[in-house]
């Protein structure tokens, strides 16, 4: 059975866009037109991706419970993909909080 929600990717095609590299800012503080996306934009984009994965997994679970789907494996894969993406996002948040705490404790 094909995956109507597109939760399971076909070989060679990624279901989630790969992470973009973040370019360091110019030491002068000026951001030129050639500089990449800001950290905030990249972070917000990834939060939206995680939210989308969670919504897709929830819809797949609801469809399975209602009898509109019968492929348990794709539903489980969608749920695991959403859980893993959320766990990664939580770890990024934890690292950011730890870095903030470390900066906060610096003496000036």
Tab-separated table of C-alpha atoms in Angstrom:
chain	number	residue	atom	x	y	z
A	1	UNK	CA	0.000	0.000	0.000
A	2	UNK	CA	1.315	3.447	-0.836
A	3	UNK	CA	1.661	6.083	1.836
A	4	UNK	CA	-1.100	8.677	1.222
A	5	UNK	CA	0.295	11.120	3.772
A	6	UNK	CA	3.831	10.969	2.409
A	7	UNK	CA	5.254	10.039	5.797
A	8	UNK	CA	7.537	7.329	4.488
A	9	UNK	CA	10.120	8.597	2.064
A	10	UNK	CA	11.226	6.676	-0.966
A	11	UNK	CA	14.919	5.758	-1.230
A	12	UNK	CA	17.007	8.705	-2.308
A	13	UNK	CA	14.380	11.311	-1.427
A	14	UNK	CA	14.507	12.949	1.988
A	15	UNK	CA	11.186	13.564	3.747
A	16	UNK	CA	12.653	16.381	5.857
A	17	UNK	CA	14.921	19.018	4.433
A	18	UNK	CA	18.509	18.617	5.631
A	19	UNK	CA	19.848	21.119	8.122
A	20	UNK	CA	21.377	24.220	6.624
A	21	UNK	CA	24.843	25.245	7.636
A	22	UNK	CA	25.101	28.429	9.659
A	23	UNK	CA	27.770	30.848	8.551
A	24	UNK	CA	29.670	32.801	11.218
A	25	UNK	CA	28.893	36.498	11.455
A	26	UNK	CA	31.327	39.155	10.400
A	27	UNK	CA	33.343	40.307	13.462
A	28	UNK	CA	32.347	43.891	12.721
A	29	UNK	CA	28.726	42.930	13.366
A	30	UNK	CA	27.573	43.914	9.894
A	31	UNK	CA	25.560	41.292	8.128
A	32	UNK	CA	26.077	41.406	4.395
A	33	UNK	CA	23.653	40.285	1.745
A	34	UNK	CA	25.750	37.175	1.111
A	35	UNK	CA	25.541	35.977	4.701
A	36	UNK	CA	23.310	32.956	5.294
A	37	UNK	CA	20.088	32.823	7.253
A	38	UNK	CA	20.124	34.023	10.835
A	39	UNK	CA	20.205	31.556	13.716
A	40	UNK	CA	16.676	32.580	14.651
A	41	UNK	CA	15.388	31.836	11.142
A	42	UNK	CA	17.082	28.424	11.065
A	43	UNK	CA	15.782	27.568	14.535
A	44	UNK	CA	12.227	28.662	13.709
A	45	UNK	CA	12.333	26.656	10.475
A	46	UNK	CA	13.334	23.527	12.373
A	47	UNK	CA	10.686	24.089	15.026
A	48	UNK	CA	8.091	24.289	12.248
A	49	UNK	CA	9.458	21.068	10.707
A	50	UNK	CA	9.186	19.245	14.040
A	51	UNK	CA	5.653	20.558	14.489
A	52	UNK	CA	4.730	19.373	10.998
A	53	UNK	CA	6.168	15.903	11.693
A	54	UNK	CA	4.191	15.677	14.928
A	55	UNK	CA	0.965	16.736	13.204
A	56	UNK	CA	1.513	14.198	10.418
A	57	UNK	CA	2.131	11.445	12.963
A	58	UNK	CA	-1.000	12.424	14.889
A	59	UNK	CA	-3.093	12.350	11.707
A	60	UNK	CA	-1.662	8.937	10.828
A	61	UNK	CA	-2.554	7.600	14.286
A	62	UNK	CA	-6.073	9.020	14.018
A	63	UNK	CA	-6.490	7.481	10.550
A	64	UNK	CA	-5.304	4.116	11.857
A	65	UNK	CA	-7.710	4.258	14.790
A	66	UNK	CA	-10.601	5.222	12.503
A	67	UNK	CA	-9.843	2.401	10.078
A	68	UNK	CA	-8.829	4.628	7.158
A	69	UNK	CA	-5.321	3.095	7.216
A	70	UNK	CA	-4.112	-0.413	7.705
A	71	UNK	CA	-0.331	-0.050	7.431
A	72	UNK	CA	0.959	-0.128	10.986
A	73	UNK	CA	4.598	0.110	9.972
A	74	UNK	CA	4.310	3.513	8.285
A	75	UNK	CA	2.336	4.877	11.245
A	76	UNK	CA	5.011	3.652	13.660
A	77	UNK	CA	7.756	5.095	11.475
A	78	UNK	CA	5.995	8.463	11.347
A	79	UNK	CA	5.601	8.455	15.139
A	80	UNK	CA	9.232	7.485	15.695
A	81	UNK	CA	10.408	10.144	13.247
A	82	UNK	CA	8.381	12.798	15.086
A	83	UNK	CA	9.641	11.605	18.494
A	84	UNK	CA	13.264	11.622	17.367
A	85	UNK	CA	12.953	15.102	15.849
A	86	UNK	CA	11.378	16.402	19.068
A	87	UNK	CA	14.104	14.823	21.220
A	88	UNK	CA	16.750	16.460	19.033
A	89	UNK	CA	15.008	19.828	19.384
A	90	UNK	CA	14.913	19.434	23.182
A	91	UNK	CA	18.647	18.668	23.209
A	92	UNK	CA	19.345	21.795	21.141
A	93	UNK	CA	17.315	23.796	23.678
A	94	UNK	CA	19.264	22.226	26.549
A	95	UNK	CA	22.581	23.164	24.914
A	96	UNK	CA	21.374	26.716	24.345
A	97	UNK	CA	20.275	27.060	27.986
A	98	UNK	CA	23.622	25.657	29.168
A	99	UNK	CA	25.503	28.118	26.942
A	100	UNK	CA	23.351	30.990	28.252
A	101	UNK	CA	24.026	29.947	31.855
A	102	UNK	CA	27.741	29.802	31.147
A	103	UNK	CA	27.726	33.262	29.561
A	104	UNK	CA	25.613	34.604	32.435
A	105	UNK	CA	28.228	33.457	34.954
A	106	UNK	CA	31.114	35.218	33.161
A	107	UNK	CA	32.602	38.130	35.005
A	108	UNK	CA	32.949	41.348	33.106
